[in-house]
PDB file of C-alpha atoms in Angstrom:
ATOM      1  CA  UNK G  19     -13.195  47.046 -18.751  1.00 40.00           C
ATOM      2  CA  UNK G  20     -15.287  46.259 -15.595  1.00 40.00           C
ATOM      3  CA  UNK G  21     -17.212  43.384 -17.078  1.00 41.00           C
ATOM      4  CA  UNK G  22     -13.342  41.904 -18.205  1.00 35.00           C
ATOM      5  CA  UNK G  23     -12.612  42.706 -14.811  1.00 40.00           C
ATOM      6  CA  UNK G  24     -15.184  40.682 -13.559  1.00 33.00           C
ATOM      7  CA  UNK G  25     -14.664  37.755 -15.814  1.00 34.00           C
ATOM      8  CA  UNK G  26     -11.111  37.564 -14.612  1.00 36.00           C
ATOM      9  CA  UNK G  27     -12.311  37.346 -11.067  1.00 35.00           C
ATOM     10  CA  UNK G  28     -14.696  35.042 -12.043  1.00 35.00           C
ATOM     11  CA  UNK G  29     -12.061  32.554 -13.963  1.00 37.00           C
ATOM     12  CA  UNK G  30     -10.114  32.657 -10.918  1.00 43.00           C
ATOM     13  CA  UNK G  31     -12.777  31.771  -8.406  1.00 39.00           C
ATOM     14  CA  UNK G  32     -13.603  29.054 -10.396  1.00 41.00           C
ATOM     15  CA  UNK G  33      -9.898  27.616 -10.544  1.00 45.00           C
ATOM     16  CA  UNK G  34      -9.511  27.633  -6.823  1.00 48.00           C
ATOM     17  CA  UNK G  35     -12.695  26.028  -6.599  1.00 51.00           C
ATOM     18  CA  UNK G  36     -11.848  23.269  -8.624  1.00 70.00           C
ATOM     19  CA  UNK G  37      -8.763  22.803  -6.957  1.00 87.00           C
ATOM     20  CA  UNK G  38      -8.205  19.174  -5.459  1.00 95.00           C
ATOM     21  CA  UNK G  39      -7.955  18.575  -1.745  1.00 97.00           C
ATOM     22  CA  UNK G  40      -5.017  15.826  -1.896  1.00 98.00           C
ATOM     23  CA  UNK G  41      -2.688  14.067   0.628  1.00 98.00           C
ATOM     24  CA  UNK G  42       0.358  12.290   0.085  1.00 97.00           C
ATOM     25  CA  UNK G  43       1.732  10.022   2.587  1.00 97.00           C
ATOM     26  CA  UNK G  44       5.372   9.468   2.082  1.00 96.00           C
ATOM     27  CA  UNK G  45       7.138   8.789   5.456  1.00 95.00           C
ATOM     28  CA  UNK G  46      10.227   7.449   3.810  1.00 92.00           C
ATOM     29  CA  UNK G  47      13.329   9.282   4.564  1.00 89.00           C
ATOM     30  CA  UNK G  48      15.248   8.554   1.550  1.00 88.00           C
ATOM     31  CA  UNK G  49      16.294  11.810  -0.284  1.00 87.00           C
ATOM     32  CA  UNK G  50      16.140   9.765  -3.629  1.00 88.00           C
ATOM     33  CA  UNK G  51      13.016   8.767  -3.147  1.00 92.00           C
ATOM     34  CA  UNK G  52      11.426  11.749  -1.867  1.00 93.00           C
ATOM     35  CA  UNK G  53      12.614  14.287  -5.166  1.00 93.00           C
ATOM     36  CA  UNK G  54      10.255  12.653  -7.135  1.00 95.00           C
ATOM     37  CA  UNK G  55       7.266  12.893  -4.642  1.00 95.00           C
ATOM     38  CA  UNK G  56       8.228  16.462  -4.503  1.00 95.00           C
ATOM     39  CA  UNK G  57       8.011  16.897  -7.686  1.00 95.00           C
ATOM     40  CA  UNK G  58       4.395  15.354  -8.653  1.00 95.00           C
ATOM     41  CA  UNK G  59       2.754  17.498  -5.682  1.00 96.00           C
ATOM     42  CA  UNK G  60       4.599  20.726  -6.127  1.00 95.00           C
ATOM     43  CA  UNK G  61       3.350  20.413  -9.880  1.00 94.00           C
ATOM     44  CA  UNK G  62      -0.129  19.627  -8.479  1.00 96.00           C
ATOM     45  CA  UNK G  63       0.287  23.062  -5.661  1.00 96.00           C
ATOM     46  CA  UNK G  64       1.196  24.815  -9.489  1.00 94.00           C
ATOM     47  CA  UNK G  65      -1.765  23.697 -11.049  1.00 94.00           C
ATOM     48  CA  UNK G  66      -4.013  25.067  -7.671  1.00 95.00           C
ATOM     49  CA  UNK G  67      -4.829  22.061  -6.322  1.00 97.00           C
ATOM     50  CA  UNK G  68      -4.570  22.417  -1.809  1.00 97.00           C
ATOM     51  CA  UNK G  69      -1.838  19.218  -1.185  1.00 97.00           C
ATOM     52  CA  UNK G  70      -1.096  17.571   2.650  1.00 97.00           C
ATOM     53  CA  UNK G  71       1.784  15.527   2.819  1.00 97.00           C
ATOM     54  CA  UNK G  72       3.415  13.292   5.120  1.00 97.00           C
ATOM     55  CA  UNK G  73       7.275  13.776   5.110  1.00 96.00           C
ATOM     56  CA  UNK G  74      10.622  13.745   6.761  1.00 94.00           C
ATOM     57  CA  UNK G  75      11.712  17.037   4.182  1.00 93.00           C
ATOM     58  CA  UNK G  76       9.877  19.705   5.318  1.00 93.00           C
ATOM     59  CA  UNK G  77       9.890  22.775   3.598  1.00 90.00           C
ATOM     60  CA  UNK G  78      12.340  25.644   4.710  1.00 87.00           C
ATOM     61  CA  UNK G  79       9.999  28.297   3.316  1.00 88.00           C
ATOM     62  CA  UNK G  80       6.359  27.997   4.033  1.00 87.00           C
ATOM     63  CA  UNK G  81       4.341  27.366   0.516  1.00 91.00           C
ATOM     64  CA  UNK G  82       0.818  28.391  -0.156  1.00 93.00           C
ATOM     65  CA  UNK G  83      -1.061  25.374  -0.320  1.00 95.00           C
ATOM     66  CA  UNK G  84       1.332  22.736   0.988  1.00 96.00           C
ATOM     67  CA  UNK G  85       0.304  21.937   4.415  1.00 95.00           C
ATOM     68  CA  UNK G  86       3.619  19.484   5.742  1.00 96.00           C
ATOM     69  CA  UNK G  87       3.074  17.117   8.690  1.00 96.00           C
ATOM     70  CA  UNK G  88       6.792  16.323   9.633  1.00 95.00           C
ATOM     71  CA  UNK G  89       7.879  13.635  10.638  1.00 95.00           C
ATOM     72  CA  UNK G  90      11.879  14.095  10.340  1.00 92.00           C
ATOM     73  CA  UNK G  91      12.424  13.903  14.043  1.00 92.00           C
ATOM     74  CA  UNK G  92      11.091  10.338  13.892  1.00 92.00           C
ATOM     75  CA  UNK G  93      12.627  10.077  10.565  1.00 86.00           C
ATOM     76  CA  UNK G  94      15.734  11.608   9.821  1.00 78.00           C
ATOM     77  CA  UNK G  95      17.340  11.828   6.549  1.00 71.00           C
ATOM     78  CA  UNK G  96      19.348   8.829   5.649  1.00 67.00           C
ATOM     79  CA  UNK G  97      21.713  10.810   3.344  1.00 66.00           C
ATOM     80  CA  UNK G  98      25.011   9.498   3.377  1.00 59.00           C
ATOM     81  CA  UNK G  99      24.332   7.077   6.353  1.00 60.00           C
ATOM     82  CA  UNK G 100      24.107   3.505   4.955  1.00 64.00           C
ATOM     83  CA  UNK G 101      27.183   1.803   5.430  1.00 60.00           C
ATOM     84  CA  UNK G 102      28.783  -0.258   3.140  1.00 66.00           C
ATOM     85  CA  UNK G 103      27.879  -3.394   5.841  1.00 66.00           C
ATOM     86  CA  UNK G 104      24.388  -2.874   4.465  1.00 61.00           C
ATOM     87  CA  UNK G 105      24.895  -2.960   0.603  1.00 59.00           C
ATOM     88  CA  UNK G 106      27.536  -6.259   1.324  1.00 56.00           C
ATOM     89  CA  UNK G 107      24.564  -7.936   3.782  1.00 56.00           C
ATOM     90  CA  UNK G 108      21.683  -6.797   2.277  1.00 55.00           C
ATOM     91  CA  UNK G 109      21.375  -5.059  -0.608  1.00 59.00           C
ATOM     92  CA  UNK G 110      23.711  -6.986  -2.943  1.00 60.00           C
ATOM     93  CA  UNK G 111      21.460  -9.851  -3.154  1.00 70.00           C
ATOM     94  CA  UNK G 112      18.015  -9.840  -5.378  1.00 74.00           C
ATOM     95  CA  UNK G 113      16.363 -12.114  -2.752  1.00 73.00           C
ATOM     96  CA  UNK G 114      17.880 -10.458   0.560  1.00 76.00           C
ATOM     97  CA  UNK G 115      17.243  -7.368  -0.981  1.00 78.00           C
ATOM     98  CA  UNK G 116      13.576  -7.898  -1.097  1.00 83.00           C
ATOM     99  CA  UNK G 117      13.152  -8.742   2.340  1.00 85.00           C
ATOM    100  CA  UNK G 118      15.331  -6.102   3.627  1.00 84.00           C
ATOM    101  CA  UNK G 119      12.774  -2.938   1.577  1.00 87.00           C
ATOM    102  CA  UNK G 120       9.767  -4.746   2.691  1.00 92.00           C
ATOM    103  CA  UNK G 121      10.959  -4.483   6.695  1.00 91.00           C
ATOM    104  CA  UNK G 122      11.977  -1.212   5.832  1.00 89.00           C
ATOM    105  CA  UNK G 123       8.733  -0.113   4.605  1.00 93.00           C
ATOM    106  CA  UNK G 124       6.924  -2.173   7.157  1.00 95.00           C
ATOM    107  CA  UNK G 125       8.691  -0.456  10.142  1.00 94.00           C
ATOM    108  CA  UNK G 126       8.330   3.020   8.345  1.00 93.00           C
ATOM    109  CA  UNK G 127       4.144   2.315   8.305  1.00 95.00           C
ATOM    110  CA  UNK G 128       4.324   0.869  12.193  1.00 95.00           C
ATOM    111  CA  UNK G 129       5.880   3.701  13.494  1.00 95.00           C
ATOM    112  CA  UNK G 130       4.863   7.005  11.512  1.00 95.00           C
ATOM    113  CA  UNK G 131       0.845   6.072  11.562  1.00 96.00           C
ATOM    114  CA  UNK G 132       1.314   6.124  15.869  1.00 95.00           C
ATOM    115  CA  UNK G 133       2.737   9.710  15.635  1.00 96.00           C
ATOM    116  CA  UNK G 134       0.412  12.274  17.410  1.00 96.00           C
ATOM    117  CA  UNK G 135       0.388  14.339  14.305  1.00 96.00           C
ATOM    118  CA  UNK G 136      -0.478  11.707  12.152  1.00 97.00           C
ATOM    119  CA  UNK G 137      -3.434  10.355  14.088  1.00 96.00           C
ATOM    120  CA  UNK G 138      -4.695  14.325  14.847  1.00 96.00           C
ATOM    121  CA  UNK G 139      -4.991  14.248  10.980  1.00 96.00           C
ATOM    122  CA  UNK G 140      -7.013  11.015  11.126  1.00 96.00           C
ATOM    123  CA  UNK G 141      -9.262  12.179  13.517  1.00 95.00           C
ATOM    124  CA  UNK G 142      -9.614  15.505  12.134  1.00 94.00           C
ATOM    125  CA  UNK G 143     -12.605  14.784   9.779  1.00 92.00           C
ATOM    126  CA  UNK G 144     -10.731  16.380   6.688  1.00 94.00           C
ATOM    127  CA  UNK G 145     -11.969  15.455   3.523  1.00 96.00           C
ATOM    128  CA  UNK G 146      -9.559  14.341   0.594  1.00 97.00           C
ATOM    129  CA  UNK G 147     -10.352  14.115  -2.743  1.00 97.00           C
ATOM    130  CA  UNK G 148      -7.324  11.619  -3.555  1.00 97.00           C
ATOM    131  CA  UNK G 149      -4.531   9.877  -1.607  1.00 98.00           C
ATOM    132  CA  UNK G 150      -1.081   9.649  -2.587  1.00 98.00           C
ATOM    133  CA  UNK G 151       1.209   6.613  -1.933  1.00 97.00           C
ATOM    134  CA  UNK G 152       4.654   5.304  -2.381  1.00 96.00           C
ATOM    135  CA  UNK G 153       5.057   1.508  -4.252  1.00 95.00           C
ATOM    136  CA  UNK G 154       8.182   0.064  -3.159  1.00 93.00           C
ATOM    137  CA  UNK G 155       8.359  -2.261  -0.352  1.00 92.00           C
ATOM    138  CA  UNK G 156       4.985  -2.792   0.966  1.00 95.00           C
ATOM    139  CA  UNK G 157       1.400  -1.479   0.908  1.00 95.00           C
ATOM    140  CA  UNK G 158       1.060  -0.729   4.201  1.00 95.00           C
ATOM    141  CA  UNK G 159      -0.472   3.031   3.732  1.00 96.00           C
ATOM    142  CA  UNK G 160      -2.707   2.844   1.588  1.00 97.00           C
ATOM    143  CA  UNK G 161      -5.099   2.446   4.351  1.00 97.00           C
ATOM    144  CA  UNK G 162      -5.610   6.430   4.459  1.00 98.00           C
ATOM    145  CA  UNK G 163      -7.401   5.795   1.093  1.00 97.00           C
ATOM    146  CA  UNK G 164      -9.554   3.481   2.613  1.00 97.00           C
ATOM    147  CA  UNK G 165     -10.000   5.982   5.879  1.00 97.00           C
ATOM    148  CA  UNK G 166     -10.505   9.057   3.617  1.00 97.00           C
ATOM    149  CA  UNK G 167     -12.201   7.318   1.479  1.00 97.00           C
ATOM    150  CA  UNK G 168     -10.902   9.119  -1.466  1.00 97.00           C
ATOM    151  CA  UNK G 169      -9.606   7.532  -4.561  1.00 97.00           C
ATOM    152  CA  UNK G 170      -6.015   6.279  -4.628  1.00 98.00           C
ATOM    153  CA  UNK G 171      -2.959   6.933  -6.569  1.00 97.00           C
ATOM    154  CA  UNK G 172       0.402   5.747  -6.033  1.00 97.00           C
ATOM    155  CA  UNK G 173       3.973   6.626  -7.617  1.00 96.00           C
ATOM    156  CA  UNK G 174       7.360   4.553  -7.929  1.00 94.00           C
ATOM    157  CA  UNK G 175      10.696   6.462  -7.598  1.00 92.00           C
ATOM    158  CA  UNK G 176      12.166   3.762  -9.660  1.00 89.00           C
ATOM    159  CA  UNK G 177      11.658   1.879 -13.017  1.00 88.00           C
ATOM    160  CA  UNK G 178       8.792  -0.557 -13.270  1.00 90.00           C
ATOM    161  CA  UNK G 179       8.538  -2.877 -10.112  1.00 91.00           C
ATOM    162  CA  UNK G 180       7.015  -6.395 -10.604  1.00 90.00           C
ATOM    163  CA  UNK G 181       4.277  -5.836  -8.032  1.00 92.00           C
ATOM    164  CA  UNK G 182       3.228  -2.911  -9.815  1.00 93.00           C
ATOM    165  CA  UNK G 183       1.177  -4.204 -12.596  1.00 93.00           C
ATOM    166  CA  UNK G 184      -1.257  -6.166 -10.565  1.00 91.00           C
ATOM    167  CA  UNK G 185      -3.030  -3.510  -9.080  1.00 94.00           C
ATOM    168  CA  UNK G 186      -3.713  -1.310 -12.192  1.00 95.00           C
ATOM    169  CA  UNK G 187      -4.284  -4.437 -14.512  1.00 93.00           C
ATOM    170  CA  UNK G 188      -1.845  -4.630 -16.351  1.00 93.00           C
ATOM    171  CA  UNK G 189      -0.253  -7.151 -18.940  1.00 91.00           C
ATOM    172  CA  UNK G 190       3.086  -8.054 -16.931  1.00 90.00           C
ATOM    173  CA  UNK G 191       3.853 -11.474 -18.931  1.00 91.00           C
ATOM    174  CA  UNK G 192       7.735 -12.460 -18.123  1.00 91.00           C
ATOM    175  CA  UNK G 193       8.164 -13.781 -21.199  1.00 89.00           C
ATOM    176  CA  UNK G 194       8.679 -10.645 -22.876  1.00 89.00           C
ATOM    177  CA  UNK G 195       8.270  -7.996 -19.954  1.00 89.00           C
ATOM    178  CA  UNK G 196      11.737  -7.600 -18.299  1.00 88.00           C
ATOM    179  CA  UNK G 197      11.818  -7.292 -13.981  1.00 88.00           C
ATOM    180  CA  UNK G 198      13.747  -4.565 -12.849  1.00 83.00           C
ATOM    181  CA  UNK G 199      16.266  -6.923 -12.040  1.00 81.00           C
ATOM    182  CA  UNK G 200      16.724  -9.237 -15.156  1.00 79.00           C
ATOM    183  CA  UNK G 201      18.913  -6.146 -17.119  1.00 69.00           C
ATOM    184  CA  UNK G 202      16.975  -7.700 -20.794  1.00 69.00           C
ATOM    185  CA  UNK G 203      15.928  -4.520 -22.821  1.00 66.00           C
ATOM    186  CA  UNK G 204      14.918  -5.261 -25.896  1.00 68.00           C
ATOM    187  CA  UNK G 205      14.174  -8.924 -26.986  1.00 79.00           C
ATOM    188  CA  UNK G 206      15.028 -11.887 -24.644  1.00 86.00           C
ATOM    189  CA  UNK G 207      16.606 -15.167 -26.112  1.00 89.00           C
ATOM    190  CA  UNK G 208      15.636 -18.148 -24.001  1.00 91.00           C
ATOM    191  CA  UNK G 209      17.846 -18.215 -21.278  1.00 90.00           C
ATOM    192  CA  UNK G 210      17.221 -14.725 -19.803  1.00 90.00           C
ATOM    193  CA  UNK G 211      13.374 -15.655 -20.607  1.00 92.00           C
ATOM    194  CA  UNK G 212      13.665 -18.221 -18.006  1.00 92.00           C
ATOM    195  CA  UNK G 213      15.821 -16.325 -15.344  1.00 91.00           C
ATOM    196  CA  UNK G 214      13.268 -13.786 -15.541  1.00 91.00           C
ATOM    197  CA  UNK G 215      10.324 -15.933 -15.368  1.00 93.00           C
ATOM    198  CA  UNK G 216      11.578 -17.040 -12.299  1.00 93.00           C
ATOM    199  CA  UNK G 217      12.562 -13.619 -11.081  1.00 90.00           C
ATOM    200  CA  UNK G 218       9.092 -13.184 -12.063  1.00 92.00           C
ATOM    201  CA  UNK G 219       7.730 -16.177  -9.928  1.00 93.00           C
ATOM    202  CA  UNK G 220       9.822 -15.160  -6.858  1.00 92.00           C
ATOM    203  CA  UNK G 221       8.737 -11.285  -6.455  1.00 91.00           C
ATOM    204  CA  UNK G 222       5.537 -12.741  -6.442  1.00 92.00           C
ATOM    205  CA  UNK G 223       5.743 -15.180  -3.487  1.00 93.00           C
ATOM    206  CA  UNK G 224       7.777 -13.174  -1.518  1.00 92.00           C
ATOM    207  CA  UNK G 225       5.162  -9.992  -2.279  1.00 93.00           C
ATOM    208  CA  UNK G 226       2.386 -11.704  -0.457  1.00 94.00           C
ATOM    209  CA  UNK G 227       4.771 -13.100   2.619  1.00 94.00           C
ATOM    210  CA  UNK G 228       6.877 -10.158   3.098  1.00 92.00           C
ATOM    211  CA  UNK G 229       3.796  -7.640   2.011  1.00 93.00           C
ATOM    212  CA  UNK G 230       0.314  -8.546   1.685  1.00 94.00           C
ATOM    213  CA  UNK G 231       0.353 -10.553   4.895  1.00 95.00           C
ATOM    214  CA  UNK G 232       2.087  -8.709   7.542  1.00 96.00           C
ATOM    215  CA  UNK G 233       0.371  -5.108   5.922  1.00 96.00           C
ATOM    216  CA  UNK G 234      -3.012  -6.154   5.701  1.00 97.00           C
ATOM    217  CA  UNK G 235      -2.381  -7.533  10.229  1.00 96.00           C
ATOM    218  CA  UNK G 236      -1.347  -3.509  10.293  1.00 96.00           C
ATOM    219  CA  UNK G 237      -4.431  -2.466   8.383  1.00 97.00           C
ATOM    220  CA  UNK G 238      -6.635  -4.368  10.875  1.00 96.00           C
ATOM    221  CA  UNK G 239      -4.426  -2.871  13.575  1.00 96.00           C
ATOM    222  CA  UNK G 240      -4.150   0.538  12.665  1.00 95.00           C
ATOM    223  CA  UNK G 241      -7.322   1.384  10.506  1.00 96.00           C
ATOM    224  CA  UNK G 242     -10.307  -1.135  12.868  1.00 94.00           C
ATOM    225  CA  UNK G 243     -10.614  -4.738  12.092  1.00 94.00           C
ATOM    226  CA  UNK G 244     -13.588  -4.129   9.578  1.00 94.00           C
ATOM    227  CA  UNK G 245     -11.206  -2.829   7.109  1.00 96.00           C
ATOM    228  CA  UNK G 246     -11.009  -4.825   3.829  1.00 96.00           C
ATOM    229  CA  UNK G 247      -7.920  -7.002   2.776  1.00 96.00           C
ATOM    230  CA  UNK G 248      -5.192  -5.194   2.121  1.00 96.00           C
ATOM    231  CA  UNK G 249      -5.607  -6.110  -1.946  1.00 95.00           C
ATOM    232  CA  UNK G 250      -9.255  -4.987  -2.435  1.00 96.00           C
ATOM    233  CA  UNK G 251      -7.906  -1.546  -1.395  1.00 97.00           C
ATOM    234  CA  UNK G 252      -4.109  -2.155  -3.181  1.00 97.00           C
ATOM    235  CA  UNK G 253      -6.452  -3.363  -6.860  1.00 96.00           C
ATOM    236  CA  UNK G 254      -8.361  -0.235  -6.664  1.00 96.00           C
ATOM    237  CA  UNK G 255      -5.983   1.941  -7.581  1.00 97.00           C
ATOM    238  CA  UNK G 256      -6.843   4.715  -9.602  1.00 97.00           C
ATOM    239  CA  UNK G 257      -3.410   5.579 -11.317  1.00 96.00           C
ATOM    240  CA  UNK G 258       0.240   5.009 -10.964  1.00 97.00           C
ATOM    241  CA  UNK G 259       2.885   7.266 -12.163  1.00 96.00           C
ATOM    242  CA  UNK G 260       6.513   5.232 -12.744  1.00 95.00           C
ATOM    243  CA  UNK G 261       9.862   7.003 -12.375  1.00 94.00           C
ATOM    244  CA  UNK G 262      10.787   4.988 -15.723  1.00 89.00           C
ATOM    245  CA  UNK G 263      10.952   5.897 -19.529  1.00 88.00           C
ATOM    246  CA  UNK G 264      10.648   3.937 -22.319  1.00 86.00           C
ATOM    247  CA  UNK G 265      13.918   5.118 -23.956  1.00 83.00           C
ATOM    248  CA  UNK G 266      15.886   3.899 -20.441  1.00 81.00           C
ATOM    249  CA  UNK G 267      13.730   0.385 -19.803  1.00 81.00           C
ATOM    250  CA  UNK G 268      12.756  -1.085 -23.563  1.00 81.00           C
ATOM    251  CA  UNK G 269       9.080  -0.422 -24.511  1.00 85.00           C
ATOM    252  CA  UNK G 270       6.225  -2.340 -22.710  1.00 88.00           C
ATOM    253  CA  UNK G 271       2.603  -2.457 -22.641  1.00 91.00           C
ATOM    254  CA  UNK G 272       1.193  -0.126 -20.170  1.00 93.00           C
ATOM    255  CA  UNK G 273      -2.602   0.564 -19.569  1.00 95.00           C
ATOM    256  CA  UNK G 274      -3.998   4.146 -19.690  1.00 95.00           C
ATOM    257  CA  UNK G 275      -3.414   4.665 -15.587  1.00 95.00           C
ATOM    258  CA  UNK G 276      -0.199   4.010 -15.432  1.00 95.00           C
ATOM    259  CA  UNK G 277       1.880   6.777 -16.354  1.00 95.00           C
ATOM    260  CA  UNK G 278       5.548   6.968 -17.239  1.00 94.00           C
ATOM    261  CA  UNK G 279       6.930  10.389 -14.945  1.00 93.00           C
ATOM    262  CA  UNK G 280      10.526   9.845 -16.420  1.00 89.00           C
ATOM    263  CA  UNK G 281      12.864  12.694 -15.658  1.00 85.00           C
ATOM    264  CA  UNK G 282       9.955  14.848 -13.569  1.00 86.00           C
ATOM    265  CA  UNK G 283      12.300  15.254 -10.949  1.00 85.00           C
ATOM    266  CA  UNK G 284      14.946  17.196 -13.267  1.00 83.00           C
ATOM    267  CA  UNK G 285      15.242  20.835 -12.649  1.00 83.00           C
ATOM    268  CA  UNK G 286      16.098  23.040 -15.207  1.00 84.00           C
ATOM    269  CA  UNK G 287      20.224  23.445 -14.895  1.00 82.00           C
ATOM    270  CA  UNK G 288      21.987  26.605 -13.158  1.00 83.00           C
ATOM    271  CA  UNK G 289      24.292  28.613 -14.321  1.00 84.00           C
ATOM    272  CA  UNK G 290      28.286  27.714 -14.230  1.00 83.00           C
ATOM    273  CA  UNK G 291      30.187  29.473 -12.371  1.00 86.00           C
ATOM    274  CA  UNK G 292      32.100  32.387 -13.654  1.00 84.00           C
ATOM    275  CA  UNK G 293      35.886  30.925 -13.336  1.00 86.00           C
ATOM    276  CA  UNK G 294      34.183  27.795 -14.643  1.00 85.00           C
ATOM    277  CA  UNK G 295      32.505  29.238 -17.711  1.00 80.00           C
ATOM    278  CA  UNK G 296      36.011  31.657 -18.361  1.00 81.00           C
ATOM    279  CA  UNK G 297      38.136  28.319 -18.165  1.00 84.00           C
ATOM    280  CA  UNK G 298      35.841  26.442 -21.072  1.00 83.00           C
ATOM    281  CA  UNK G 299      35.739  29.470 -23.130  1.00 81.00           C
ATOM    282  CA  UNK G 300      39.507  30.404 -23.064  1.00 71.00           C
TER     283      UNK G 300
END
């Protein structure tokens, strides 16, 4: 019984020490967004790896091995606060739309890497053994990968973005690979193959004016001016893991490192309540 005693100490020893130091940086106060962060580095805290993570939800009960740096003061949560004015203006459009997430994004990086808390984790010679970031409107973070220098990994909270496959190498051909705009699952007749070829042609364009250009001038700024352009950091990403399924978005070909997450986010469902279980039953 003693030496099984040992060997269980032993096992568990050597689980903790193979446990991942990991930081996520995901600044972005929009609940939607964040449940499905949540959910890939609360699975990785399960699985005993040590996770860091910038965020405006902090945790309301301290976790073992979640360290939060929060940053909701600077970033409170925009549940229930964009106005109708902003869907008509903005986000209505496919080409307004894209300027209006990259900003977003843009001003998100600008301000959250000045915090004190944020640059006391800079400067505080931790090592990481992979970064976490967010793809949506620009790839202005993933200069902590390039600080840490630890390998990085980044996760969409939506379907397939067009600026996605780049990175990861990945076939992204608009003849038969729908954007997440162009609404074609499933075979595309020739018409919606050239709407979303030039879908296609537009995220790209407006990727490296609204993105690549003005992140890489904050990389410079924010991480020392030896840092390397923005994309020799952005197409050495390790994995990606895509808030998409194939049964929602029409199959596609995807290379090994990037993932499909679908439905991670989904918590197992509560119980009804009593007068509303009684009613369905009678």
């Amino acid at each position: 019984m003693k030496i099984f005693g040992l060997l269980l100490v032993a096992v568990g020893a050597m689980s903790v020490a193979d446990g991942a130091n990991i930081l996520g940086v995901f600044p972005i106060n929009g609940r939607s967004h964040w449940a499905v962060y949540e959910s890939v580095l609360k699975a990785l805290v399960a699985r005993g790896h040590n996770v860091t993570v910038i965020t405006a939800f902090p945790e309301k009960t301290p976790l073992s091995n979640y360290t939060v740096i929060d940053v909701s003061k600077t970033f409170p949560s925009a549940v229930n606060q964009i106005g109708i004015d902003i869907v008509l203006n903005y986000l209505s459009s496919v080409f307004i739309s894209q300027w209006y997430i990259s900003d977003l994004q843009m001003k998100l990086c600008r301000e959250s890497q000045k915090l004190p808390e944020v640059q006391a984790l800079l400067k505080s010679g931790i090592k990481f053994d992979a970064v976490f970031t967010e793809i949506f409107g620009a790839d202005c973070d993933v200069g902590y990968a390039y600080h840490f220098k630890a390998p990085l990994l980044s996760i969409m909270s939506s379907s397939h973005l067009p600026w996605s496959y780049d990175r990861v190498g990945g076939p992204d051909n608009p003849s038969y690979i729908p954007t997440i705009v162009t609404r074609a699952v499933g075979k595309m007749n020739f018409q919606m193959r050239m709407i979303n070829t030039l879908y296609y042609i537009y995220f790209k364009l407006a990727w490296i004016y609204y993105s690549d250009w003005p992140a890489d001038k904050l990389l410079k700024e924010n991480f020392g001016p030896d840092a390397p352009y923005i994309n020799d950091i952005v197409y050495n990403t390790s994995m990606v893991f895509v808030n998409g399924h194939f049964s929602m978005d029409g199959p596609r070909p995807l290379v090994p490192n990037m993932v499909e997450i679908g439905g991670i986010h989904i918590k197992p469902p509560k119980p009804l309540p009593k007068d509303i279980l009684k009613f369905i039953e009678d």
